[in-house]
Short mmCIF file of C-alpha atoms in Angstrom, two decimals:
data_model
loop_
_atom_site.label_atom_id
_atom_site.label_comp_id
_atom_site.label_asym_id
_atom_site.label_seq_id
_atom_site.Cartn_x
_atom_site.Cartn_y
_atom_site.Cartn_z
CA MET A 13 -104.60 156.18 121.85
CA ASP A 14 -107.73 158.30 121.60
CA PRO A 15 -109.63 158.87 124.87
CA ALA A 16 -112.63 156.65 124.02
CA THR A 17 -110.34 153.75 123.10
CA LEU A 18 -108.25 154.26 126.24
CA LEU A 19 -111.32 154.27 128.44
CA THR A 20 -112.76 151.21 126.70
CA ALA A 21 -109.46 149.33 126.99
CA ALA A 22 -109.29 150.09 130.71
CA LEU A 23 -112.89 149.04 131.37
CA VAL A 24 -112.67 145.84 129.30
CA GLY A 25 -109.27 144.94 130.73
CA GLY A 26 -110.42 145.67 134.26
CA ALA A 27 -113.63 143.67 133.86
CA SER A 28 -111.63 140.72 132.47
CA ALA A 29 -109.02 140.90 135.20
CA ALA A 30 -111.62 141.22 137.97
CA LEU A 31 -112.95 137.78 137.02
CA LYS A 32 -109.58 136.15 137.75
CA ASP A 33 -108.74 134.88 141.21
CA THR A 34 -105.02 135.40 140.61
CA VAL A 35 -105.05 139.07 139.63
CA ALA A 36 -103.44 141.54 142.04
CA GLN A 37 -105.73 143.29 144.50
CA ALA A 38 -104.37 146.64 143.25
CA VAL A 39 -105.86 145.89 139.81
CA LYS A 40 -109.23 144.94 141.30
CA ASP A 41 -109.24 148.09 143.45
CA ALA A 42 -108.32 150.33 140.50
CA TYR A 43 -111.07 148.77 138.39
CA ALA A 44 -113.60 149.20 141.21
CA GLY A 45 -112.65 152.89 141.45
CA LEU A 46 -112.99 153.42 137.70
CA LYS A 47 -116.28 151.55 137.64
CA ARG A 48 -117.63 153.72 140.48
CA LEU A 49 -116.70 156.91 138.59
CA VAL A 50 -118.48 155.62 135.47
CA LEU A 51 -121.60 154.48 137.31
CA ASP A 52 -121.83 157.70 139.35
CA GLY A 53 -121.45 160.09 136.44
CA TYR A 54 -122.30 158.45 133.12
CA GLU A 55 -125.50 156.43 133.13
CA LYS A 56 -125.49 155.31 129.47
CA LEU A 57 -121.86 154.29 129.67
CA GLY A 58 -122.65 152.43 132.89
CA ARG A 59 -125.31 150.35 131.14
CA SER A 60 -122.79 149.26 128.50
CA LEU A 61 -120.32 148.47 131.26
CA GLN A 62 -122.82 146.01 132.74
CA ASP A 63 -122.80 144.10 129.43
CA ILE A 64 -118.99 144.06 129.44
CA GLU A 65 -118.98 142.63 132.94
CA ASP A 66 -121.32 139.87 131.78
CA ASP A 67 -118.98 138.96 128.90
CA PRO A 68 -115.75 141.00 128.60
CA ALA A 69 -114.67 139.13 125.44
CA ASP A 70 -117.84 139.96 123.46
CA GLU A 71 -116.71 142.21 120.61
CA ASP A 72 -120.20 143.64 120.06
CA TYR A 73 -120.30 144.75 123.70
CA GLN A 74 -116.81 146.23 123.35
CA ARG A 75 -117.78 148.21 120.24
CA MET A 76 -120.93 149.51 121.94
CA LEU A 77 -118.95 150.52 125.03
CA GLU A 78 -116.45 152.41 122.88
CA LYS A 79 -119.27 154.10 120.96
CA LYS A 80 -120.94 155.18 124.21
CA ALA A 81 -117.59 156.39 125.56
CA ALA A 82 -117.00 158.48 122.44
CA GLN A 83 -120.50 159.98 122.68
CA SER A 84 -120.26 160.80 126.38
CA GLU A 85 -118.45 163.53 128.22
CA ALA A 86 -116.57 160.87 130.18
CA THR A 87 -113.53 161.26 127.94
CA GLU A 88 -113.28 164.90 129.06
CA ASP A 89 -113.42 163.97 132.76
CA GLU A 90 -109.82 164.35 133.92
CA ALA A 91 -110.24 162.29 137.10
CA LEU A 92 -111.94 159.45 135.24
CA MET A 93 -109.35 159.40 132.46
CA ALA A 94 -106.48 159.48 134.98
CA GLN A 95 -108.06 156.49 136.74
CA ALA A 96 -108.42 154.69 133.39
CA GLN A 97 -104.74 155.30 132.57
CA ALA A 98 -103.68 154.15 136.04
CA LEU A 99 -105.69 150.95 135.60
CA LEU A 100 -104.09 150.28 132.20
CA ASP A 101 -100.66 150.78 133.75
CA LEU A 102 -101.51 148.29 136.52
CA LEU A 103 -102.87 145.81 133.99
CA ARG A 104 -99.63 145.98 132.01
CA GLN A 105 -97.70 145.32 135.20
CA HIS A 106 -99.88 142.68 136.87
CA ASP A 107 -102.04 141.10 134.17
CA PRO A 108 -100.19 141.22 130.84
CA GLU A 109 -102.78 139.08 129.05
CA ALA A 110 -105.38 141.79 129.63
CA ALA A 111 -103.18 144.50 128.10
CA SER A 112 -104.03 143.78 124.47
CA ILE A 113 -104.59 145.91 121.39
CA VAL A 114 -107.50 145.30 119.03
CA LEU A 115 -107.75 147.27 115.79
CA ASN A 116 -111.10 146.48 114.23
CA PHE A 117 -111.82 147.90 110.79
CA ASP A 118 -114.57 145.41 109.94
CA ASP A 119 -117.11 146.93 107.54
CA ALA A 120 -115.18 150.24 107.61
CA GLU A 121 -114.97 152.59 104.68
CA ILE A 122 -111.60 154.31 104.76
CA GLN A 123 -111.16 156.97 102.09
CA GLY A 124 -107.99 158.52 103.49
CA SER A 125 -104.73 157.10 104.76
CA LEU A 126 -104.58 155.28 108.06
CA GLU A 127 -101.32 154.55 109.86
CA ALA A 128 -100.68 152.77 113.14
CA GLU A 129 -97.06 152.68 114.24
CA ASP A 130 -95.11 151.15 117.10
CA LEU A 131 -97.97 149.15 118.61
CA GLN A 132 -96.84 147.31 121.73
CA ALA A 133 -98.93 145.09 123.94
CA THR A 134 -98.02 142.65 126.64
CA GLY A 135 -101.08 140.66 125.58
CA ASP A 136 -102.26 140.04 122.05
CA VAL A 137 -102.38 142.40 119.07
CA GLU A 138 -105.31 141.73 116.76
CA VAL A 139 -106.01 143.52 113.49
CA SER A 140 -109.21 142.81 111.60
CA ALA A 141 -110.53 144.36 108.38
CA ARG A 142 -113.25 141.98 107.19
CA LYS A 143 -115.44 143.45 104.44
CA ALA A 144 -113.59 146.76 104.72
CA LYS A 145 -113.52 149.17 101.79
CA ILE A 146 -110.15 150.87 101.79
CA GLY A 147 -109.52 153.61 99.24
CA GLN A 148 -105.85 154.23 100.03
CA ASP A 149 -102.90 152.61 101.74
CA VAL A 150 -103.13 151.40 105.31
CA LYS A 151 -99.78 151.02 107.07
CA ILE A 152 -99.41 149.16 110.31
CA LYS A 153 -95.83 148.63 111.42
CA GLY A 154 -93.71 148.08 114.50
CA VAL A 155 -96.17 145.64 116.08
CA GLN A 156 -94.95 143.79 119.17
CA ALA A 157 -97.07 141.35 121.13
CA GLY A 158 -96.31 139.27 124.16
CA SER A 159 -93.94 140.33 126.92
CA THR A 160 -92.30 143.67 126.18
CA GLY A 161 -89.82 143.35 128.97
CA PRO A 162 -89.30 141.97 132.45
CA SER A 163 -92.16 142.21 134.92
CA ARG A 164 -91.78 144.61 137.82
#
């Protein structure tokens, strides 16, 4: 997973989980720590995070957050990325519904090959390619959604 996508997944998953009363305190604490790192060091990314917290399921907000993450230096911040990975690991363990994969190729123009292999998510896997212009083969295989094993 590229760094911008990883960071976005952690922030969206954390924001979603933080809204639930039943989520483990460790998840809420990890999200709070990641959020603090973002707000303290990356102002533009922090503004997009506020939108995500208002509506974590909004795909436009998610795309904007990922765009801002890709444009920022946040993805090069080792402490921030380690916190994002730790949060994703906790989400997989404590809130499987939040650990989802979304591949959105809507309105994309793909001139070269694109492959995604061995996708596993304890939540949903969603692939969308509405109005996409694809010049060559796209292969997506080995997709598993739902529980990938016993909870710890």
